XYZ file of C-alpha atoms in Angstrom:
539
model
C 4.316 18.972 -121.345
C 1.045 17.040 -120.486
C -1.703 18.630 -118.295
C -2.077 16.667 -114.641
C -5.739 16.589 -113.693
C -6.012 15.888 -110.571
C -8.746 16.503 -107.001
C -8.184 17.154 -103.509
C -5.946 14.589 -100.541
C -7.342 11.778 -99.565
C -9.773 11.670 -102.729
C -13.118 10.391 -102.799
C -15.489 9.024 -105.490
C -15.903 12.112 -107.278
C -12.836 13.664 -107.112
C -11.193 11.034 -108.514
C -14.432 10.504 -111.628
C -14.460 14.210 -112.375
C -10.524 13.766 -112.591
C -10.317 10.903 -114.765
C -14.039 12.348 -117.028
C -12.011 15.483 -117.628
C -8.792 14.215 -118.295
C -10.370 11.798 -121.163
C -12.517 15.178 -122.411
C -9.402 17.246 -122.999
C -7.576 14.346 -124.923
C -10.332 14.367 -126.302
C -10.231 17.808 -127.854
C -6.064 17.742 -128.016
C -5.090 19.207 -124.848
C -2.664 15.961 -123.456
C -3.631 15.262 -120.016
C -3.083 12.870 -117.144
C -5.237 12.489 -114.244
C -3.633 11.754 -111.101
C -4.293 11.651 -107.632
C -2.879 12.743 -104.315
C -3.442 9.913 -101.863
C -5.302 5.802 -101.920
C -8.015 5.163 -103.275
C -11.160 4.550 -100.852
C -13.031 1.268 -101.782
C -16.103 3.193 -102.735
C -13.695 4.310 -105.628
C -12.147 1.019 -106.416
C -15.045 -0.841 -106.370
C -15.999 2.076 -109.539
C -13.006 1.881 -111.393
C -12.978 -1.911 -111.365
C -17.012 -1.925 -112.770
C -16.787 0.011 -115.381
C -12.465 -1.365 -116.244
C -10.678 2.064 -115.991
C -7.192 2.246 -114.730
C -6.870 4.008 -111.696
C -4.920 7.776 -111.668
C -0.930 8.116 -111.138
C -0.176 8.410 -108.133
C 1.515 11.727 -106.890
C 3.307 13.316 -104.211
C 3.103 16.783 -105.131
C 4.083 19.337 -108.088
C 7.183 20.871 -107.059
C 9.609 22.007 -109.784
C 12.221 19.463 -110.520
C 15.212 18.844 -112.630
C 13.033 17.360 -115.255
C 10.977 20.809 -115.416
C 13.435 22.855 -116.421
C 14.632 23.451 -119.774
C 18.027 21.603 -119.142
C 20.323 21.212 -122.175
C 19.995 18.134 -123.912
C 23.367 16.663 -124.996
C 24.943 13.600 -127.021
C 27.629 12.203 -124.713
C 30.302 10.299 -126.307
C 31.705 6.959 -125.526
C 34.802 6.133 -122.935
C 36.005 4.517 -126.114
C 35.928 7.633 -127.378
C 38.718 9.853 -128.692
C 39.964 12.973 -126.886
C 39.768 14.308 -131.152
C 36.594 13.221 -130.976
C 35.549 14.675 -128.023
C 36.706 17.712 -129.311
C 34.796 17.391 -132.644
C 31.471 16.645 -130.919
C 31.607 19.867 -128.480
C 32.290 22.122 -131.683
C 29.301 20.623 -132.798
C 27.026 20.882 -129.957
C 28.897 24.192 -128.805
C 29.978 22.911 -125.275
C 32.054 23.770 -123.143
C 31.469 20.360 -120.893
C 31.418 16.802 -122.708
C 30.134 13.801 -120.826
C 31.246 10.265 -120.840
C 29.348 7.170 -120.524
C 29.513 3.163 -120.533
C 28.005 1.332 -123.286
C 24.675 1.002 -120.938
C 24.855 4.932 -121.388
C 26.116 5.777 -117.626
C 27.712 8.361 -116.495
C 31.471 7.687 -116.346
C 33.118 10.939 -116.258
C 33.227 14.581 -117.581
C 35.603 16.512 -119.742
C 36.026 20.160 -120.529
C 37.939 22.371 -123.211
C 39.751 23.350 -120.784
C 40.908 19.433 -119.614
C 42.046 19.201 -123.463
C 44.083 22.741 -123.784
C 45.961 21.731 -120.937
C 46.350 17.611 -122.162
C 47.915 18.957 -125.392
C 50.110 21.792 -123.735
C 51.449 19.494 -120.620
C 50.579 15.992 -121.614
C 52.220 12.711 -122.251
C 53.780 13.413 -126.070
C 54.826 10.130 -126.607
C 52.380 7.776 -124.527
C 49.465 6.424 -126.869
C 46.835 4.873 -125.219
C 43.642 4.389 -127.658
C 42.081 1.355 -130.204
C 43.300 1.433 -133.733
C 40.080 2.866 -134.966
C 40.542 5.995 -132.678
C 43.857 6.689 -134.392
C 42.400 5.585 -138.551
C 39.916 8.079 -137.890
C 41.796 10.678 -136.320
C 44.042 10.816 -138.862
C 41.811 9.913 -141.898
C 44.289 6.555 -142.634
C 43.177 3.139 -144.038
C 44.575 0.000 -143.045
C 47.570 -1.686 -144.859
C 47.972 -4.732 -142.180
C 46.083 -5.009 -139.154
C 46.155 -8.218 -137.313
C 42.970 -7.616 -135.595
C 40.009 -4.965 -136.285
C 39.625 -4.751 -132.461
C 43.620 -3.700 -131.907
C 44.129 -1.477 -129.126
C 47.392 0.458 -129.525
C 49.174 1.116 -126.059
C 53.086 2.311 -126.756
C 55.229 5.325 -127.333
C 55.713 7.237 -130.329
C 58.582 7.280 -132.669
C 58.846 10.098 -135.609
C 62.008 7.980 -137.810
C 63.636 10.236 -139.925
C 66.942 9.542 -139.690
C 69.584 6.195 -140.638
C 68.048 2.668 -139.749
C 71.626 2.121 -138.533
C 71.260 4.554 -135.731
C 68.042 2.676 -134.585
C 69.260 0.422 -131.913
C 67.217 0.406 -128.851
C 64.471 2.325 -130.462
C 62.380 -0.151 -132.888
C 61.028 -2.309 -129.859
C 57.629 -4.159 -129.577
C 56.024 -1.008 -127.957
C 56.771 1.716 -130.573
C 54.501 3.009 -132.827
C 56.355 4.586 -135.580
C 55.434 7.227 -137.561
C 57.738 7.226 -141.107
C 57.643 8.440 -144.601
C 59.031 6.309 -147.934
C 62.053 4.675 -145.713
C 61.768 1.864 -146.974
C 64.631 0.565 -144.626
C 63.159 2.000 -141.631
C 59.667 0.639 -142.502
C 61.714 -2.837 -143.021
C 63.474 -2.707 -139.700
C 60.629 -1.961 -137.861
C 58.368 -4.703 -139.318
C 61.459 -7.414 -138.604
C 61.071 -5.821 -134.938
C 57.346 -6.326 -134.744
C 57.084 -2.954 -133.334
C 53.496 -1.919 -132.112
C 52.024 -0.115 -135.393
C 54.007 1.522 -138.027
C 51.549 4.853 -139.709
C 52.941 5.655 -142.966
C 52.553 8.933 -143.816
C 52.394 11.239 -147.419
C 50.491 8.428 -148.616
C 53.243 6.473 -150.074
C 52.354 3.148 -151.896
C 54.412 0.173 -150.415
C 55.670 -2.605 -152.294
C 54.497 -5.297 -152.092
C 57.163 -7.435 -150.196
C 57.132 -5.117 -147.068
C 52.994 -5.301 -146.786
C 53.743 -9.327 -147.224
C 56.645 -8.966 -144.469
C 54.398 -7.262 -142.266
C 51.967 -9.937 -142.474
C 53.788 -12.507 -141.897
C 55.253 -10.946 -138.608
C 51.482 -9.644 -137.846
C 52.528 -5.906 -137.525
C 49.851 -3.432 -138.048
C 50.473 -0.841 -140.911
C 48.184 1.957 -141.573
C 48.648 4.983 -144.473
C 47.445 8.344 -144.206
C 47.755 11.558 -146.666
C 49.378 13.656 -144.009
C 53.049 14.689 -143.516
C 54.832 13.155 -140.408
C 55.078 16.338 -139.090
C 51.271 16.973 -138.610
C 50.517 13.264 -137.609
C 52.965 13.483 -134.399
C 50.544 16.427 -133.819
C 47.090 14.587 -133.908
C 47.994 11.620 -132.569
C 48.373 12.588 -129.069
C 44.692 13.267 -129.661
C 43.902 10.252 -130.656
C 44.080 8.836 -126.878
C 41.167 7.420 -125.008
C 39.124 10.287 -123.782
C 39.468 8.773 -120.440
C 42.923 9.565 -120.320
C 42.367 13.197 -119.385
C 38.663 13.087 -118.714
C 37.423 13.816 -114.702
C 35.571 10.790 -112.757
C 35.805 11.686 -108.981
C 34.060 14.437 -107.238
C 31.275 14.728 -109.622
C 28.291 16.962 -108.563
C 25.251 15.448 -110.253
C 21.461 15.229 -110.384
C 18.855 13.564 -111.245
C 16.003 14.410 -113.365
C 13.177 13.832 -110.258
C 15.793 16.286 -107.858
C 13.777 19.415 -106.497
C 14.843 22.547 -107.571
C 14.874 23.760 -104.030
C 17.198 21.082 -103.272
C 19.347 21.482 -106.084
C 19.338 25.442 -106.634
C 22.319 25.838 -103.748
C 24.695 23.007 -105.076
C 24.628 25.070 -108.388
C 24.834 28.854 -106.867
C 27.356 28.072 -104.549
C 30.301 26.189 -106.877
C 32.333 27.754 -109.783
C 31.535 24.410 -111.835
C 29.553 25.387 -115.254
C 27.754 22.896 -116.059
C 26.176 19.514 -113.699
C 25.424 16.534 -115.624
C 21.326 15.172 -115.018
C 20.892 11.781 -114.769
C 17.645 9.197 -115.360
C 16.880 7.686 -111.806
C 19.045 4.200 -112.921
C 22.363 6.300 -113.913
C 22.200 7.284 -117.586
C 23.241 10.723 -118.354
C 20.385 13.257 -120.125
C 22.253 16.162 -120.090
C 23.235 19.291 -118.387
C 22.053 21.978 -116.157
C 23.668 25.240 -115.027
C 22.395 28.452 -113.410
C 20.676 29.722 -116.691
C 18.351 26.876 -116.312
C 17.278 28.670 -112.930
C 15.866 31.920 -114.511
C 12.779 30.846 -115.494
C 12.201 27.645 -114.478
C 9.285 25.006 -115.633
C 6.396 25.131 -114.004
C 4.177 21.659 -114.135
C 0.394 22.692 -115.694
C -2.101 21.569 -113.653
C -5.998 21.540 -113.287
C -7.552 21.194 -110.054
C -11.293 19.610 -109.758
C -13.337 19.069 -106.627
C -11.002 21.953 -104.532
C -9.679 25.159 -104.418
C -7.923 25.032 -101.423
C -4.215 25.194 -100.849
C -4.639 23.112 -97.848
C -6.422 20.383 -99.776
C -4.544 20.263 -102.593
C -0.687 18.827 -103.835
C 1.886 19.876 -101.711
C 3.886 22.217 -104.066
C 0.959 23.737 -105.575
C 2.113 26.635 -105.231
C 5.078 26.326 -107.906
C 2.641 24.935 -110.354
C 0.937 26.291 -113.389
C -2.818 26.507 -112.088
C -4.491 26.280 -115.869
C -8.478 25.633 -114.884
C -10.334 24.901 -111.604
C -13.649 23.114 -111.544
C -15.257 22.812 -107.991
C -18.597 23.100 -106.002
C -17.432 23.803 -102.841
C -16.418 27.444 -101.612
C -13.861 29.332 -102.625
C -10.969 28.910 -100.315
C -7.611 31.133 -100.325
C -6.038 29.736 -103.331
C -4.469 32.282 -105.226
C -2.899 32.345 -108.761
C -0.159 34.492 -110.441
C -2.280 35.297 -113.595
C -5.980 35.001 -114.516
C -7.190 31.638 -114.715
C -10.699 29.221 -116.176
C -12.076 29.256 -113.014
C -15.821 27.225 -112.385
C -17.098 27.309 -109.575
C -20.917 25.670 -109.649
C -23.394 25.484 -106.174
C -24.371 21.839 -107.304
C -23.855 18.262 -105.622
C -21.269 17.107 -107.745
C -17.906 17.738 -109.766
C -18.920 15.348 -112.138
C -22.146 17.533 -113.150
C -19.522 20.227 -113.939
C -17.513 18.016 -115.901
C -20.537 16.196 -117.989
C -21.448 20.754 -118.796
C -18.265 20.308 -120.602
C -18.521 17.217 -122.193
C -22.054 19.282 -123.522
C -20.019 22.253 -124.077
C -17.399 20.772 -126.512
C -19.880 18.173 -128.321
C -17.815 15.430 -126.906
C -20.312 12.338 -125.944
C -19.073 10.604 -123.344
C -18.165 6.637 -123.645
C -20.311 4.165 -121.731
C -17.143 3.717 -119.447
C -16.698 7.811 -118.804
C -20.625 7.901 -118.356
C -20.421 5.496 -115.750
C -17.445 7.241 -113.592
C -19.589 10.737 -113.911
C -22.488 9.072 -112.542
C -20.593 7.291 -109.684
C -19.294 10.622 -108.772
C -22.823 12.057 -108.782
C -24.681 9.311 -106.560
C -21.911 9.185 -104.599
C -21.149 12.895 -103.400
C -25.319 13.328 -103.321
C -25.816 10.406 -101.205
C -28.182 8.919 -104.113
C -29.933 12.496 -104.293
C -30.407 12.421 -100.188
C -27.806 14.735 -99.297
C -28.726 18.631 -99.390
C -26.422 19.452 -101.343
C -28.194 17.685 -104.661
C -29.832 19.882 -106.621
C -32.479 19.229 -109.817
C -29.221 19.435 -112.145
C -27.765 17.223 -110.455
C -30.417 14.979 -111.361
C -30.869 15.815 -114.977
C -27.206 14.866 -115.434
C -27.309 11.754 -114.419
C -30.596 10.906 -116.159
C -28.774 11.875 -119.294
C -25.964 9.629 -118.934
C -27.485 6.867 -117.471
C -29.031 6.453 -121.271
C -25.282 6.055 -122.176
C -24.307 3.774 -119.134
C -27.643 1.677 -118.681
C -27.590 1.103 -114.986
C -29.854 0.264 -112.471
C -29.413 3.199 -110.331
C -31.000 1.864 -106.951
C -29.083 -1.570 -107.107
C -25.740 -0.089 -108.519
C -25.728 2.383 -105.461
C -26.417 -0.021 -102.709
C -23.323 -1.989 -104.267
C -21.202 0.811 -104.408
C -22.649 2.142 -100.822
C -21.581 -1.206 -99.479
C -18.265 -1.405 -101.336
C -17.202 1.327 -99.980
C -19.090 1.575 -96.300
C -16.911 -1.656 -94.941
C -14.931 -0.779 -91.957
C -13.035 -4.137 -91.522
C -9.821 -4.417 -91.375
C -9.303 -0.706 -90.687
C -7.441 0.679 -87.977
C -8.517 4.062 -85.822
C -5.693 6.114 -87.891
C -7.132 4.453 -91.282
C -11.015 4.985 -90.692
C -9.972 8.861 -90.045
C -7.480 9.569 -92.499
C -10.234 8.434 -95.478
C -11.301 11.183 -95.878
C -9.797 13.818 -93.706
C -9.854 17.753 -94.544
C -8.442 20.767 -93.151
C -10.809 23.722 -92.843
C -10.135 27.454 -91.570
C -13.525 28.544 -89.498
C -13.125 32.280 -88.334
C -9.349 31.919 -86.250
C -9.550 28.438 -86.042
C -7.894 25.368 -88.164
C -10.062 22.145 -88.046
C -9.645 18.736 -89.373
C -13.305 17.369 -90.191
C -12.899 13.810 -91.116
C -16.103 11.698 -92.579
C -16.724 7.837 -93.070
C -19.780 6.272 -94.256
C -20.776 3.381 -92.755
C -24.211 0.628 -91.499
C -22.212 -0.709 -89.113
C -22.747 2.006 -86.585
C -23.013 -0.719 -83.722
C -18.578 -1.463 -84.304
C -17.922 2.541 -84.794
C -19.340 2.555 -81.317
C -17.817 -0.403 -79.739
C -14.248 1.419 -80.980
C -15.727 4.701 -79.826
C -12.893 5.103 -77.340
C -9.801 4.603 -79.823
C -11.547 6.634 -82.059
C -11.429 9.705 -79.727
C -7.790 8.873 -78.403
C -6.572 8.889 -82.233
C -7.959 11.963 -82.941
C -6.774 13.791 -79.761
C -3.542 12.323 -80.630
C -4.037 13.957 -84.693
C -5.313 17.026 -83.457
C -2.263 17.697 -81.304
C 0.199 16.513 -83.870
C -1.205 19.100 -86.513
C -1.915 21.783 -84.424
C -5.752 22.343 -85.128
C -7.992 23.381 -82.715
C -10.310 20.781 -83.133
C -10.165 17.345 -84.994
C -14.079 16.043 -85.663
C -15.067 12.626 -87.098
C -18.667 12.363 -88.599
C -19.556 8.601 -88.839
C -22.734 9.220 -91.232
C -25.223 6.699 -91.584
C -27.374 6.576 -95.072
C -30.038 4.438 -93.561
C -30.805 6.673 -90.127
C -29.846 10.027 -92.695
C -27.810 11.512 -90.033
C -24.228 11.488 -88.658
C -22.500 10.423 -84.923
C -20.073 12.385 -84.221
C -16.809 11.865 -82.447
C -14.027 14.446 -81.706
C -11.114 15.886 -79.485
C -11.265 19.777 -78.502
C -10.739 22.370 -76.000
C -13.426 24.521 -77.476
C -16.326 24.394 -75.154
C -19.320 23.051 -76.705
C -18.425 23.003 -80.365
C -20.374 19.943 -81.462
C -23.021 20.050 -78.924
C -24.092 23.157 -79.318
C -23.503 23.384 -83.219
C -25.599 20.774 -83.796
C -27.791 20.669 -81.149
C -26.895 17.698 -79.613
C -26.627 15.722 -76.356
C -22.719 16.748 -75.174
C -20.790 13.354 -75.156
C -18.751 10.795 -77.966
C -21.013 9.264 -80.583
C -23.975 11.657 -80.245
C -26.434 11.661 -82.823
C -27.401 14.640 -85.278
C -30.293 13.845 -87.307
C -30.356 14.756 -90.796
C -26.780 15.805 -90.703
C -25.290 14.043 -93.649
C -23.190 17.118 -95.913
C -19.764 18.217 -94.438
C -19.961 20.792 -97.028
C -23.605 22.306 -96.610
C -24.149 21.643 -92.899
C -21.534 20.550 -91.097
C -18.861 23.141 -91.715
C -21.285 26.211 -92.068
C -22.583 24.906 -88.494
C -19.694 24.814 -87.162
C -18.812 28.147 -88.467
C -22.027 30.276 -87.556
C -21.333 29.024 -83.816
C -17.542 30.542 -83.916
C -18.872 33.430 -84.880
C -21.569 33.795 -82.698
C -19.283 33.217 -79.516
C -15.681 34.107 -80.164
């Protein structure tokens, strides 16, 4: 099972670099990985992946346990064309209990058990055959005398002859299959009757006028070694599997099914086994409530978080491996000790480049590129206080991989990604939007970088509406938008509480929508421990 890589919701520059950088350094060293990401890509971060040509992350919705994560038995289904012999056969083989039946695109048609055989050959149809030719030369290890087509399908009643041709009348019609020894007269009377299929059995040797008779009146003959009494036995057998197999009712899944959605349907019914299905209808195999004991858990590694609240919705049923962040440690807790790096510096990517050093791996001009996106952009080009000298150093290093022109490649990417056209209220907020527990409190602090302060203000009004509106919708006690500015250094703010002078007095402010705080550009090193020390200091 491969490793998903991935950072926090709504993902920025670096969380998305330092989750493709790592991903590419543990292939690298034959760990299988796949970086991924929780939520769109900002155009910051597309305007990166498309310089430097890397495919953007998979796309997911969270890591619960599904279908596909546990160890589900993997079975060969047979064809409806299938015999119920062979049906048989195959679940000696793969010690079933439960056979499945598909199409010749591999779908699910129906399901068959031991059980739906014992009671075929106790209370079944004796006589009725209902099967292809081949069904029957296999299940009764015969070769072909006559046949007047390889595809025959043989649909009659069964016939054992035994007994004096001249008691026959009535019986040798065009819908018997007869089953006869060296009776010459029989095997005659039955070929001048074009019955159905005559099986010849001890292995007698015809002569050669009755195998010329039988062509001529195009009546399938077949021999086989056995007696007649042990071939009226098999060749009830012999049928179509779909003659006794189930089709209605089925309870099935499919491989991308939730366990938690899928754990009652098994408890609660007698049934054994539940066939899993690919999401366009072919069968994979079977699950039952062994599966459920210990159950798959997808491996993940989180970068740029540590949260729960910022990270895949599931993440608790996952298989935390590694976590590489440089923010502070949340309430994210794992079942057993864990890699766990947590370094005070401006960027994931520095982390990621220390193991790139760490594990001799040099990174390709491509990878050196992302790292150093992630860098500039988290630091604010080395503005924000949050960059520190390593920080630096790092990206001096792989900038003599990369080759860029730091200055002009920022203002490009700055500008890629500070565009606010074309965005609604909702979108502008839900960029970059994270949950944050201060003291008793939940609050949503969403950030946007933008120049064009002058249209944030002119929408100042929505902008507050929209996030009274999210704040009551998720239940936090405040919901704060910092619209930071790289060119002033500093942030407007804009928010919807009923906590008296948060913002104004947190940062010192004038009390209103849009108020400037200078030098306020790092939701992680200033705005949330500002926001913080005030709880404290007055509830």
């Amino acid at each position: 099972m491969k490793t998903l890589i991935f950072g926090h919701k709504n993902p920025d520059t670096d969380s998305i670099c330092a989750a493709i950088a790592y991903t590419h350094l543990k292939n690298e060293i034959g760990q299988p990985s796949i970086a991924a990401r929780l939520g769109e890509l900002q155009q910051e971060t597309r305007y990166v992946l498309e310089t430097f040509r890397v495919e953007e992350p998979m796309p997911i919705g969270n890591v619960k346990i599904q279908v596909r994560d546990l160890a589900y038995q993997r079975v060969e289904p047979i064809s409806r064309e299938d015999s119920i012999l062979r049906a048989y056969r195959e679940m000696e083989r793969q010690e079933l209990k439960t056979m499945a039946i598909v199409d010749k695109q591999h779908k699910l048609v129906g399901l068959v058990t031991m059980k739906d055989i014992a009671i075929d050959l106790m209370h079944g149809d004796f006589y009725g055959i209902n099967t292809s030719l081949q069904n029957i030369l296999e299940g009764l290890g015969a070769t072909v005398i006559t046949v007047p087509s390889d595809e025959m399908k043989i649909c009659g009643r069964v016939a054992v002859v035994a007994y004096f041709v001249g008691s026959l009348d009535g019986v040798l019609t065009k819908d018997r299959i007869v089953i006869v020894g060296d009776r010459y007269d029989v095997i005659e009377a039955a070929i001048r009757n074009r019955v159905k299929l005559i099986i010849i059995s001890g292995g007698f040797e015809l002569p050669k006028r009755l195998v010329e008779l039988a062509k001529d009146n195009e009546v399938a003959m077949i021999s086989t070694g056995k007696d007649s009494y042990i071939v009226s036995r098999i060749i009830q057998q012999c049928n179509y599997i779909t003659t006794v197999m189930e089709d209605e009712k089925l309870i099935t899944f499919e491989e991308t099914d939730y366990l938690e959605e899928v754990r009652d349907d098994i408890i609660r019914t007698n049934y054994r086994n539940f066939p899993v299905l690919a999401s366009t209808g072919e069968f994979l195999g079977f699950v039952g409530r062994k599966h459920l004991l210990n159950p798959g858990r997808k491996r993940v590694i989180l970068v740029d978080h540590n949260e729960f609240t910022q990270s895949a919705d599931g993440i608790e049923e996952a298989e935390i491996l590694e976590i590489l962040d440089h923010h502070k440690i949340g309430g994210l807790n794992t079942k057993l000790p864990i890699r766990f790096i947590n370094v005070p510096v401006g960027s994931s990517c520095t982390i990621i480049y220390e193991q790139y050093v760490m594990n001799r791996i040099v990174p390709s001009k491509a990878i050196a590129g992302l790292m150093i996106s992630g860098i500039l952009s988290d630091t604010l080009h080395f503005k924000s206080p949050t960059c520190t000298p390593r920080d630096r150093e790092v990206v001096a290093e792989l900038n003599k991989i990369a080759g860029l022109d730091l200055d002009d490649y920022f203002m490009k990417m700055f500008k890629a990604g500070t565009s606010i056209e074309g965005y609604s209220e909702e979108e502008l907020i839900g960029r970059d939007c994270k949950e944050f527990k201060l003291k008793d409190h939940t609050i949503g602090i969403a950030q946007i970088f933008t120049s064009d302060i002058e249209e944030i203000k002119r929408r100042g009004e929505r902008l507050t509406a929209v996030l009274q509106k999210e704040r009551l919708a998720r239940g936090y006690k405040a919901m704060i938008l910092a619209v930071t500015d790289i060119v002033n250094e500093g942030s407007y703010f804009f928010y919807a509480t009923d906590i008296h002078g948060l913002i104004a007095d947190s940062f010192q402010i004038a009390d209103g929508q849009g108020s400037f705080a200078a030098f306020v550009v790092s939701r992680k090193k200033q705005i949330v421990p500002q926001l913080m020390s005030y709880l404290e200091n007055n509830f």
